[in-house]
Protein backbone atom coordinates (compact mmCIF):
# COMPACT_ATOMS: atom_id res chain seq x y z
CA MET A 1 -64.29 -97.41 -74.50
CA ILE A 2 -64.50 -93.65 -74.93
CA ARG A 3 -63.42 -92.52 -78.49
CA ARG A 4 -60.18 -90.64 -78.69
CA LYS A 5 -61.53 -87.44 -80.65
CA LYS A 6 -59.68 -84.69 -82.75
CA THR A 7 -60.52 -81.63 -80.99
CA ALA A 8 -60.04 -78.07 -82.00
CA VAL A 9 -59.55 -75.47 -79.63
CA ILE A 10 -60.22 -71.86 -81.11
CA GLY A 11 -58.09 -69.26 -79.33
CA GLY A 12 -55.31 -69.20 -76.78
CA GLY A 13 -56.21 -67.02 -74.04
CA VAL A 14 -57.50 -68.01 -70.66
CA SER A 15 -60.12 -70.21 -71.67
CA GLY A 16 -58.21 -71.54 -74.68
CA LEU A 17 -55.63 -72.81 -72.24
CA ALA A 18 -57.95 -74.23 -69.73
CA ALA A 19 -59.95 -76.11 -72.93
CA ALA A 20 -56.75 -77.36 -74.43
CA LYS A 21 -55.37 -78.98 -70.86
CA ALA A 22 -58.97 -80.41 -69.89
CA PHE A 23 -59.16 -81.98 -73.20
CA ASP A 24 -55.51 -83.12 -73.38
CA GLU A 25 -55.53 -84.69 -69.83
CA ARG A 26 -58.62 -86.83 -70.86
CA GLY A 27 -56.52 -88.52 -73.82
CA HIS A 28 -58.08 -86.52 -76.79
CA ARG A 29 -55.94 -85.08 -79.90
CA VAL A 30 -55.88 -81.35 -79.16
CA VAL A 31 -55.12 -78.83 -82.19
CA GLY A 32 -55.33 -75.30 -80.69
CA PHE A 33 -55.48 -72.36 -83.00
CA GLU A 34 -54.30 -68.90 -82.06
CA ARG A 35 -54.50 -65.94 -84.66
CA SER A 36 -51.73 -63.92 -82.88
CA HIS A 37 -48.26 -64.70 -82.56
CA ASP A 38 -48.55 -65.43 -78.79
CA PHE A 39 -50.69 -66.70 -76.22
CA GLY A 40 -52.85 -64.33 -73.77
CA GLY A 41 -55.86 -63.55 -75.43
CA VAL A 42 -56.61 -59.75 -73.86
CA TRP A 43 -53.40 -59.71 -71.86
CA GLU A 44 -51.25 -60.04 -74.68
CA PRO A 45 -49.05 -56.88 -74.77
CA SER A 46 -49.82 -55.68 -78.27
CA ARG A 47 -53.76 -55.69 -76.97
CA SER A 48 -53.25 -53.99 -73.60
CA TYR A 49 -53.50 -50.31 -72.71
CA PRO A 50 -50.85 -49.16 -70.42
CA ASP A 51 -51.55 -49.79 -66.56
CA VAL A 52 -54.20 -52.31 -67.12
CA GLN A 53 -54.60 -54.60 -64.40
CA THR A 54 -57.04 -57.16 -63.37
CA GLN A 55 -60.57 -56.41 -61.93
CA SER A 56 -60.40 -59.37 -59.62
CA PRO A 57 -57.81 -60.21 -56.89
CA LYS A 58 -55.00 -62.82 -57.81
CA ASP A 59 -56.40 -65.51 -55.81
CA LEU A 60 -59.60 -65.27 -57.81
CA TYR A 61 -57.85 -64.84 -61.20
CA CYS A 62 -55.95 -68.10 -61.22
CA TYR A 63 -56.22 -71.72 -62.25
CA THR A 64 -57.00 -74.36 -59.47
CA ASP A 65 -53.59 -75.86 -59.70
CA HIS A 66 -51.37 -72.92 -60.45
CA PRO A 67 -51.84 -69.93 -57.94
CA MET A 68 -50.17 -66.79 -58.89
CA PRO A 69 -46.87 -65.96 -57.54
CA ASP A 70 -46.63 -64.62 -54.00
CA ASP A 71 -44.64 -61.52 -55.17
CA TYR A 72 -47.44 -60.38 -57.49
CA PRO A 73 -49.87 -57.53 -56.10
CA GLU A 74 -53.07 -58.22 -55.01
CA TRP A 75 -54.46 -56.85 -58.53
CA PRO A 76 -51.79 -57.96 -60.82
CA LYS A 77 -50.81 -55.61 -64.03
CA GLY A 78 -51.23 -56.75 -67.55
CA PRO A 79 -47.46 -57.91 -68.31
CA GLN A 80 -47.74 -60.02 -65.09
CA VAL A 81 -51.06 -61.94 -66.17
CA HIS A 82 -49.41 -62.22 -69.45
CA ALA A 83 -46.40 -63.95 -67.90
CA TYR A 84 -48.74 -66.07 -65.65
CA LEU A 85 -50.65 -67.37 -68.48
CA HIS A 86 -47.36 -68.27 -69.98
CA SER A 87 -46.03 -70.21 -66.93
CA TYR A 88 -49.63 -72.30 -67.12
CA ALA A 89 -48.74 -73.17 -70.73
CA GLN A 90 -45.26 -74.21 -69.84
CA LYS A 91 -46.42 -76.08 -66.67
CA HIS A 92 -48.87 -78.24 -68.68
CA ASP A 93 -46.69 -78.12 -72.15
CA LEU A 94 -49.39 -76.52 -74.18
CA ALA A 95 -47.52 -75.09 -76.56
CA ARG A 96 -47.05 -78.28 -78.30
CA LEU A 97 -51.05 -78.46 -78.94
CA PHE A 98 -51.09 -74.86 -80.36
CA ARG A 99 -50.47 -73.35 -83.67
CA LEU A 100 -50.12 -69.70 -83.61
CA ASN A 101 -50.76 -67.08 -86.30
CA THR A 102 -53.42 -69.39 -87.64
CA ALA A 103 -57.03 -67.91 -87.78
CA VAL A 104 -60.16 -69.94 -88.28
CA GLN A 105 -62.04 -68.38 -91.44
CA SER A 106 -65.18 -70.48 -91.15
CA MET A 107 -66.43 -73.64 -90.15
CA ARG A 108 -69.26 -76.17 -91.23
CA ARG A 109 -70.63 -79.49 -90.69
CA ARG A 110 -68.38 -82.43 -91.88
CA ALA A 111 -69.56 -83.90 -95.39
CA ASP A 112 -68.35 -87.38 -94.66
CA SER A 113 -70.96 -88.32 -92.53
CA GLN A 114 -69.01 -88.49 -89.53
CA PRO A 115 -69.63 -85.94 -86.42
CA GLY A 116 -68.27 -82.95 -86.01
CA TRP A 117 -66.88 -79.75 -87.85
CA THR A 118 -64.86 -78.96 -90.87
CA LEU A 119 -62.67 -75.72 -90.24
CA THR A 120 -61.29 -73.28 -93.06
CA LEU A 121 -57.82 -72.41 -91.66
CA GLU A 122 -55.52 -69.81 -92.81
CA ALA A 123 -51.87 -68.95 -91.77
CA GLY A 124 -50.29 -66.25 -93.52
CA SER A 125 -51.16 -66.51 -97.42
CA HIS A 126 -51.78 -70.34 -96.49
CA SER A 127 -55.30 -71.77 -96.52
CA TRP A 128 -56.51 -74.87 -96.08
CA GLU A 129 -59.46 -77.23 -94.62
CA GLU A 130 -59.22 -79.76 -91.74
CA ASN A 131 -61.80 -81.92 -89.99
CA PHE A 132 -62.42 -82.20 -86.24
CA ASP A 133 -64.72 -84.42 -84.41
CA PHE A 134 -65.35 -81.60 -81.66
CA VAL A 135 -64.90 -78.03 -81.77
CA CYS A 136 -64.18 -75.90 -78.59
CA VAL A 137 -64.63 -71.95 -79.11
CA CYS A 138 -62.79 -69.88 -76.58
CA THR A 139 -62.60 -66.76 -77.99
CA GLY A 140 -64.61 -65.47 -75.12
CA GLN A 141 -66.02 -61.98 -74.67
CA PHE A 142 -63.47 -59.91 -75.72
CA SER A 143 -62.26 -61.29 -79.36
CA ASP A 144 -63.10 -58.61 -81.98
CA LYS A 145 -63.43 -54.93 -81.47
CA ASN A 146 -66.29 -53.17 -81.44
CA ILE A 147 -65.72 -50.08 -84.04
CA ILE A 148 -68.09 -47.22 -84.05
CA THR A 149 -67.89 -44.17 -86.07
CA HIS A 150 -69.87 -40.61 -85.57
CA PRO A 151 -70.55 -38.05 -88.26
CA GLY A 152 -67.65 -35.90 -89.17
CA GLN A 153 -65.21 -38.52 -88.21
CA ASP A 154 -63.05 -38.26 -91.31
CA GLY A 155 -62.90 -34.53 -91.28
CA PHE A 156 -61.64 -34.57 -87.57
CA VAL A 157 -58.72 -37.14 -89.03
CA ALA A 158 -58.21 -34.99 -91.95
CA ALA A 159 -57.61 -32.09 -89.77
CA GLY A 160 -54.83 -33.78 -87.73
CA GLY A 161 -57.22 -35.46 -85.04
CA GLU A 162 -56.60 -39.07 -84.16
CA VAL A 163 -59.50 -41.81 -83.26
CA MET A 164 -58.75 -45.16 -81.87
CA HIS A 165 -60.19 -48.29 -79.99
CA SER A 166 -59.39 -48.57 -76.15
CA SER A 167 -57.00 -51.59 -77.35
CA GLU A 168 -54.92 -49.53 -79.78
CA TYR A 169 -53.77 -47.10 -76.86
CA THR A 170 -50.48 -49.08 -76.03
CA ASP A 171 -48.13 -46.05 -75.19
CA PRO A 172 -48.71 -43.09 -72.96
CA SER A 173 -46.24 -41.24 -75.58
CA MET A 174 -49.51 -41.33 -78.17
CA ILE A 175 -51.34 -38.70 -76.11
CA ARG A 176 -48.69 -36.44 -74.42
CA ASP A 177 -49.36 -32.89 -75.05
CA ARG A 178 -52.58 -33.65 -76.67
CA ARG A 179 -56.38 -32.96 -75.70
CA VAL A 180 -57.97 -36.49 -75.16
CA VAL A 181 -61.51 -37.58 -74.96
CA VAL A 182 -62.40 -40.99 -73.68
CA LEU A 183 -65.83 -42.14 -74.45
CA GLY A 184 -67.07 -45.21 -72.36
CA GLY A 185 -68.71 -46.20 -68.64
CA SER A 186 -66.44 -49.39 -68.45
CA LYS A 187 -63.33 -49.67 -66.40
CA SER A 188 -61.17 -49.68 -69.49
CA ALA A 189 -62.09 -46.08 -70.29
CA THR A 190 -61.61 -44.82 -66.71
CA ASP A 191 -58.22 -46.61 -66.86
CA ILE A 192 -57.20 -44.97 -70.03
CA ALA A 193 -58.35 -41.52 -68.74
CA VAL A 194 -56.37 -41.73 -65.55
CA ASN A 195 -53.46 -42.96 -67.30
CA ALA A 196 -53.70 -40.13 -69.96
CA ALA A 197 -54.26 -37.44 -66.89
CA ASN A 198 -50.86 -38.89 -65.45
CA ASN A 199 -48.60 -38.95 -68.41
CA GLY A 200 -48.66 -35.54 -70.02
CA ALA A 201 -52.28 -35.07 -71.67
CA ARG A 202 -52.99 -31.60 -72.13
CA SER A 203 -56.56 -32.10 -71.04
CA VAL A 204 -58.54 -35.06 -70.40
CA HIS A 205 -62.37 -35.39 -70.54
CA TRP A 206 -64.41 -38.53 -69.78
CA VAL A 207 -67.81 -38.93 -71.45
CA TYR A 208 -70.06 -41.64 -70.64
CA LEU A 209 -73.84 -42.60 -71.25
CA GLU A 210 -74.92 -42.73 -67.64
CA PRO A 211 -73.60 -43.39 -64.20
CA VAL A 212 -73.10 -46.88 -63.03
CA TRP A 213 -72.27 -48.54 -59.65
CA ARG A 214 -68.41 -48.82 -59.42
CA VAL A 215 -67.01 -50.88 -56.52
CA PRO A 216 -63.55 -49.68 -54.91
CA TYR A 217 -60.76 -52.29 -54.48
CA PHE A 218 -61.32 -51.70 -50.78
CA VAL A 219 -65.01 -51.00 -49.50
CA GLY A 220 -64.86 -49.01 -46.20
CA GLY A 221 -61.26 -50.13 -45.71
CA ILE A 222 -62.17 -53.92 -46.28
CA ASN A 223 -61.12 -56.09 -49.43
CA PHE A 224 -64.09 -56.05 -51.72
CA LYS A 225 -63.58 -59.76 -52.22
CA ARG A 226 -64.60 -60.26 -48.55
CA LEU A 227 -67.85 -58.75 -48.65
CA LEU A 228 -69.16 -59.14 -52.14
CA TYR A 229 -67.68 -62.80 -53.52
CA MET A 230 -69.85 -64.74 -50.71
CA ARG A 231 -72.59 -67.27 -51.00
CA ALA A 232 -74.42 -65.39 -48.26
CA GLN A 233 -74.24 -62.37 -50.46
CA GLU A 234 -75.20 -64.21 -53.34
CA LEU A 235 -78.33 -65.49 -51.67
CA GLN A 236 -79.75 -61.78 -51.50
CA PHE A 237 -79.98 -61.71 -55.41
CA ASN A 238 -83.42 -63.03 -57.16
CA THR A 239 -81.66 -66.41 -58.40
CA TRP A 240 -83.29 -68.27 -60.98
CA GLY A 241 -85.30 -71.50 -60.41
CA ARG A 242 -86.77 -70.65 -57.09
CA ASN A 243 -89.62 -72.97 -55.92
CA GLY A 244 -92.39 -71.81 -53.97
CA LEU A 245 -90.95 -71.88 -50.33
CA GLN A 246 -87.77 -70.29 -51.51
CA ARG A 247 -89.88 -67.38 -52.97
CA VAL A 248 -91.80 -67.08 -49.52
CA ILE A 249 -88.63 -66.99 -47.74
CA GLY A 250 -87.19 -64.19 -49.95
CA MET A 251 -90.21 -62.38 -49.52
CA LEU A 252 -89.94 -62.45 -45.74
CA PHE A 253 -86.12 -61.21 -45.80
CA LYS A 254 -86.84 -58.59 -48.54
CA PRO A 255 -86.30 -55.42 -45.69
CA LEU A 256 -83.27 -56.92 -44.60
CA VAL A 257 -81.72 -57.35 -48.10
CA TRP A 258 -83.19 -53.91 -48.80
CA ALA A 259 -81.83 -52.41 -45.93
CA ASN A 260 -78.31 -53.98 -46.60
CA PHE A 261 -77.91 -52.69 -50.11
CA ARG A 262 -79.08 -49.16 -49.18
CA GLY A 263 -76.33 -49.29 -46.58
CA LEU A 264 -73.69 -50.50 -49.27
CA GLU A 265 -75.02 -47.59 -51.71
CA THR A 266 -74.33 -44.91 -48.73
CA LEU A 267 -70.98 -46.23 -48.09
CA LEU A 268 -70.14 -46.05 -51.74
CA LYS A 269 -71.59 -42.47 -52.19
CA THR A 270 -69.82 -41.41 -49.14
CA GLN A 271 -66.32 -43.15 -49.78
CA LEU A 272 -66.08 -42.04 -53.49
CA GLY A 273 -68.06 -38.68 -53.30
CA LEU A 274 -70.35 -39.95 -56.27
CA ARG A 275 -72.78 -36.80 -55.65
CA ARG A 276 -70.19 -34.25 -55.86
CA HIS A 277 -69.24 -35.41 -59.37
CA GLY A 278 -72.72 -36.15 -60.52
CA LEU A 279 -72.14 -39.76 -60.77
CA VAL A 280 -74.72 -41.20 -58.47
CA PRO A 281 -76.57 -44.02 -60.66
CA GLU A 282 -80.44 -44.11 -60.84
CA THR A 283 -80.62 -48.31 -60.64
CA PRO A 284 -80.43 -49.76 -57.23
CA ILE A 285 -77.16 -51.54 -57.17
CA GLU A 286 -78.85 -54.95 -56.53
CA LYS A 287 -80.64 -54.63 -59.86
CA GLU A 288 -77.23 -53.85 -61.56
CA VAL A 289 -74.94 -56.21 -60.44
CA SER A 290 -73.48 -58.16 -63.08
CA CYS A 291 -70.42 -58.71 -65.02
CA SER A 292 -70.88 -54.73 -66.31
CA VAL A 293 -70.19 -53.34 -62.90
CA PRO A 294 -66.70 -52.01 -62.99
CA ILE A 295 -64.08 -51.66 -60.01
CA VAL A 296 -63.01 -48.27 -59.53
CA THR A 297 -59.77 -47.26 -61.29
CA PRO A 298 -57.21 -46.29 -58.52
CA GLY A 299 -56.85 -42.46 -58.92
CA LEU A 300 -60.14 -41.66 -60.79
CA PHE A 301 -61.79 -39.93 -57.95
CA GLU A 302 -58.84 -37.90 -56.88
CA ALA A 303 -58.28 -36.97 -60.83
CA LEU A 304 -61.92 -35.74 -60.62
CA LYS A 305 -61.70 -33.69 -57.76
CA SER A 306 -58.18 -32.12 -58.64
CA GLY A 307 -59.83 -31.34 -62.04
CA LYS A 308 -56.98 -33.22 -64.02
CA ILE A 309 -60.26 -35.41 -65.44
CA LYS A 310 -63.54 -33.61 -66.37
CA ASN A 311 -66.54 -35.83 -66.50
CA LEU A 312 -69.65 -35.34 -68.90
CA GLN A 313 -72.64 -37.47 -69.28
CA GLY A 314 -73.83 -38.21 -72.61
CA THR A 315 -72.28 -39.56 -75.75
CA TYR A 316 -70.84 -38.36 -79.29
CA ASP A 317 -73.32 -36.33 -81.60
CA ARG A 318 -70.76 -35.62 -84.26
CA TYR A 319 -67.11 -34.30 -84.86
CA ASP A 320 -66.78 -30.81 -86.03
CA GLY A 321 -63.40 -29.79 -87.19
CA ARG A 322 -60.78 -30.45 -84.26
CA ALA A 323 -64.01 -30.63 -81.73
CA ILE A 324 -66.29 -33.24 -80.53
CA VAL A 325 -69.96 -32.25 -80.08
CA LEU A 326 -71.97 -34.34 -77.58
CA THR A 327 -75.66 -34.89 -77.60
CA GLY A 328 -76.33 -32.40 -74.77
CA GLY A 329 -74.63 -29.73 -76.91
CA GLU A 330 -71.42 -29.23 -75.27
CA ARG A 331 -68.36 -28.97 -77.43
CA ILE A 332 -64.76 -30.23 -76.63
CA ASP A 333 -62.00 -29.23 -78.38
CA ALA A 334 -59.91 -32.66 -79.07
CA ASP A 335 -56.77 -34.05 -80.69
CA THR A 336 -57.26 -37.67 -79.68
CA SER A 337 -60.68 -39.52 -79.24
CA ILE A 338 -60.20 -42.69 -77.61
CA LEU A 339 -63.42 -45.17 -77.72
CA ALA A 340 -63.67 -47.51 -75.09
CA VAL A 341 -66.86 -49.13 -76.32
CA GLY A 342 -66.02 -52.71 -75.61
CA TRP A 343 -65.89 -55.60 -78.15
CA LYS A 344 -68.29 -57.43 -80.28
CA LEU A 345 -69.86 -60.85 -78.87
CA GLY A 346 -70.20 -63.49 -81.38
CA VAL A 347 -69.00 -66.43 -83.48
CA PRO A 348 -68.30 -64.80 -87.03
CA TYR A 349 -66.94 -67.86 -88.44
CA LEU A 350 -70.26 -70.00 -87.63
CA PRO A 351 -72.63 -70.20 -90.49
CA GLN A 352 -75.55 -67.96 -90.55
CA SER A 353 -77.97 -71.26 -90.13
CA ALA A 354 -75.79 -72.15 -87.08
CA ARG A 355 -75.84 -68.73 -85.51
CA GLU A 356 -79.82 -68.61 -85.92
CA LYS A 357 -79.83 -71.41 -83.82
CA LEU A 358 -77.71 -69.97 -81.16
CA ILE A 359 -78.79 -66.53 -80.97
CA GLU A 360 -82.61 -65.18 -80.33
CA GLU A 361 -83.59 -62.25 -81.98
CA ASP A 362 -82.96 -59.92 -78.92
CA GLY A 363 -79.04 -61.05 -78.73
CA GLN A 364 -79.76 -63.71 -75.82
CA TYR A 365 -77.82 -66.87 -76.40
CA ARG A 366 -79.40 -70.36 -76.30
CA VAL A 367 -76.88 -71.98 -74.26
CA TYR A 368 -76.98 -74.69 -71.61
CA ARG A 369 -74.75 -74.09 -68.64
CA LEU A 370 -73.46 -71.43 -70.47
CA ALA A 371 -71.65 -73.98 -72.65
CA VAL A 372 -73.30 -75.85 -75.23
CA ASN A 373 -76.40 -75.62 -77.67
CA PRO A 374 -78.37 -78.75 -78.12
CA ASP A 375 -79.10 -77.95 -82.11
CA LEU A 376 -75.06 -77.39 -82.41
CA PRO A 377 -73.84 -80.93 -81.91
CA ASP A 378 -70.04 -81.89 -81.25
CA MET A 379 -69.20 -78.06 -80.12
CA GLY A 380 -69.18 -75.89 -77.22
CA PHE A 381 -67.95 -72.89 -75.63
CA VAL A 382 -65.55 -71.95 -72.86
CA GLY A 383 -65.01 -68.26 -71.61
CA PHE A 384 -68.47 -67.20 -72.71
CA ASN A 385 -69.37 -67.53 -69.02
CA SER A 386 -68.06 -64.34 -68.10
CA SER A 387 -67.86 -63.62 -64.32
CA PHE A 388 -65.83 -61.94 -61.49
CA CYS A 389 -63.41 -65.01 -61.46
CA THR A 390 -62.86 -65.63 -64.95
CA VAL A 391 -59.92 -68.13 -64.88
CA LEU A 392 -61.80 -70.13 -62.27
CA SER A 393 -65.29 -70.19 -64.58
CA ALA A 394 -63.27 -71.15 -67.46
CA GLU A 395 -61.33 -74.09 -65.78
CA MET A 396 -64.98 -75.44 -64.44
CA ILE A 397 -66.61 -75.40 -67.80
CA ALA A 398 -63.69 -76.69 -69.73
CA ASN A 399 -63.78 -79.75 -67.56
CA TRP A 400 -67.52 -79.86 -67.61
CA LEU A 401 -67.58 -79.68 -71.49
CA VAL A 402 -65.10 -82.54 -72.05
CA ARG A 403 -67.42 -84.61 -69.81
CA TYR A 404 -70.30 -83.81 -71.84
CA ALA A 405 -68.63 -84.20 -75.38
CA ASP A 406 -67.57 -88.00 -73.87
CA GLY A 407 -71.17 -88.85 -72.40
CA GLN A 408 -69.30 -88.93 -68.86
CA LEU A 409 -71.42 -86.34 -67.08
CA LYS A 410 -73.15 -87.96 -64.24
CA ASN A 411 -76.19 -85.93 -65.39
CA GLN A 412 -76.06 -86.07 -69.01
CA PRO A 413 -78.60 -83.91 -70.47
CA THR A 414 -81.03 -84.60 -73.18
CA ALA A 415 -81.65 -82.14 -76.10
CA ALA A 416 -85.06 -81.90 -74.52
CA GLU A 417 -83.83 -80.96 -70.93
CA MET A 418 -81.35 -78.46 -72.06
CA ASN A 419 -84.17 -76.77 -74.25
CA SER A 420 -86.19 -76.59 -71.30
CA ASN A 421 -83.64 -75.25 -68.86
CA ILE A 422 -82.31 -72.64 -71.45
CA ASN A 423 -86.09 -71.58 -71.92
CA MET A 424 -86.31 -71.32 -68.20
CA MET A 425 -83.11 -69.46 -68.01
CA LEU A 426 -84.22 -66.88 -70.92
CA ASN A 427 -87.40 -65.98 -69.22
CA TRP A 428 -85.79 -65.35 -65.94
CA ARG A 429 -83.33 -62.98 -67.52
CA ARG A 430 -85.99 -61.42 -69.52
CA ASN A 431 -88.55 -61.13 -66.82
CA GLU A 432 -87.06 -61.49 -63.30
CA ARG A 433 -83.48 -60.08 -63.77
CA PRO A 434 -82.77 -57.71 -66.82
CA ALA A 435 -79.21 -57.12 -65.71
CA ALA A 436 -78.57 -60.70 -66.47
CA LYS A 437 -79.03 -60.20 -70.02
CA ILE A 438 -75.60 -58.35 -70.10
CA TYR A 439 -73.33 -59.67 -72.86
CA GLY A 440 -76.10 -61.90 -74.19
CA GLY A 441 -76.75 -63.28 -71.02
CA LEU A 442 -73.79 -65.09 -70.57
CA CYS A 443 -72.71 -63.64 -67.29
CA SER A 444 -72.84 -65.57 -64.34
CA ALA A 445 -72.12 -62.98 -61.99
CA PRO A 446 -73.10 -62.63 -59.29
CA PHE A 447 -74.37 -66.38 -58.95
CA HIS A 448 -70.85 -68.01 -59.28
CA PHE A 449 -71.46 -70.35 -56.52
CA ARG A 450 -74.93 -71.29 -57.88
CA HIS A 451 -73.29 -71.98 -61.25
CA PHE A 452 -70.73 -73.77 -59.95
CA ASP A 453 -72.66 -76.08 -57.95
CA GLU A 454 -74.75 -77.10 -61.00
CA LEU A 455 -71.57 -77.88 -62.92
CA LEU A 456 -70.25 -79.79 -59.93
CA ALA A 457 -73.51 -81.80 -59.67
CA ASP A 458 -73.63 -82.51 -63.28
CA MET A 459 -70.02 -83.74 -63.16
CA GLY A 460 -70.88 -86.25 -60.14
CA ALA A 461 -68.22 -84.46 -57.59
CA LYS A 462 -68.06 -86.11 -54.46
CA LYS A 463 -67.18 -83.17 -52.63
CA ALA A 464 -68.71 -79.79 -53.42
CA ARG A 465 -68.29 -77.79 -50.19
CA ARG A 466 -65.46 -76.93 -47.79
CA SER A 467 -65.52 -78.71 -44.54
CA ASN A 468 -65.54 -75.18 -42.90
CA PRO A 469 -69.23 -74.30 -43.00
CA LEU A 470 -68.59 -70.62 -42.49
CA ALA A 471 -65.81 -70.21 -44.56
CA GLU A 472 -68.18 -71.78 -47.31
CA GLN A 473 -70.74 -69.23 -46.69
CA PHE A 474 -68.87 -66.19 -45.90
CA SER A 475 -65.68 -66.31 -48.03
CA TYR A 476 -64.81 -66.15 -51.77
CA PRO A 477 -64.58 -69.11 -53.84
CA SER A 478 -61.35 -70.87 -53.21
CA HIS A 479 -59.29 -71.98 -56.15
CA ARG A 480 -57.82 -74.60 -54.29
CA ALA A 481 -60.92 -75.72 -52.81
CA TYR A 482 -62.23 -76.32 -56.45
CA GLY A 483 -59.51 -78.02 -57.41
CA GLU A 484 -60.33 -80.47 -54.68
CA PHE A 485 -63.81 -80.53 -55.92
CA LEU A 486 -62.84 -81.22 -59.44
CA ALA A 487 -60.47 -84.16 -58.45
CA SER A 488 -63.54 -85.81 -56.47
CA CYS A 489 -65.35 -86.29 -59.92
CA PRO A 490 -65.08 -89.52 -61.53
CA GLN A 491 -61.89 -89.39 -63.77
CA TYR A 492 -61.28 -91.33 -66.92
CA GLN A 493 -59.33 -91.72 -70.25
CA ALA A 494 -60.33 -91.63 -73.87
CA GLY A 495 -58.60 -94.04 -76.06
């Protein structure tokens, strides 16, 4: 008999909903905690900037049993994703499992000699402790703002300037008739720059540290999901754990792979006019592809060409009165500084002793299958496995994690096996594929299929490939197919 566990799910976004459903349908008692007033995570409207939309097409950004509505555009806007997540929660009656406006302040191992953790919780002025048998950390990669400051910032604000994190830009009226400077190289930075340029900003400057490869929604007129989300394409990258024969085959095909990526670079340079704007990256595209590769914001290059947005390479050196001085010496008169500098990765409510076991000195995370650490029992992570198909990745990990917690994986790993695999993956990221170190080494892109294959094999799936071999090799991950694969795994109930 599998013991029914009282399971905490921390976070009510994409990953928290996936984890709550996975543990609930196995018969566990789930208690979810969301610190805001609503589900949605980064898609909750108060955390979203205007015109935010998915980087992934809608059929790559959905749960296996709940496709996005047919009338949604190919790349849904933020309010549509928020509504979709609510519809998923309603479909599976997940609201009954969550306590909103409730934050986790800290967690420690239980003092009653039972497996699990004690969480210190806070709701309004009320604080209490509660014991759990298992904890799912589902706060993902975008939970706490990365707040940075520069010399002279207080003087800039005192003189009437405004400084905000990108998540605080929630209404175009905030920048109307103002001179706006956006700092950052991500898609959120270019989204905000384009939105400001189209909504009455007096001027818009976009400042970034260095050019990176950006992929348009359509590459040469073809939806990028049909070019880049394929097993055949994935095989061209230097994956982990290759044996001698695979390395020899890789060397034989290296000239063809090189030619393929140089052709893609040439197409992107021509289509986007990268040279004209000084935006040609120095790093070859195959070495840079990871979760940090942004999608091109619609209208960005048109705005650069027309002069509505001026791009400058560098970063802030200091504020000087109502101006921003860059490291290259350029001086930009400004009223509003928007810092699109991302989010802090971490689990601040874990005790320091636990964080030392989880995070290496260079910031790399010690996690097996991007989900568990053998030295931190009775807990796991859903949503740390950042990817280009975030929702499917979260659902796959959630289904793997509940089986791991219940000892029901076909390939249930020992602590020694997990540590051996973790060390191998750390060595691969550090020495063979430095791009994989992004986000603490928690990004599974561009190896979605390889990652999913490992999870399905662990779960004992009887089916892990589509019946059409051409579709399997040359098409993007199908949420419907992965629903079938998950259904082919051994099923069970706790309690």
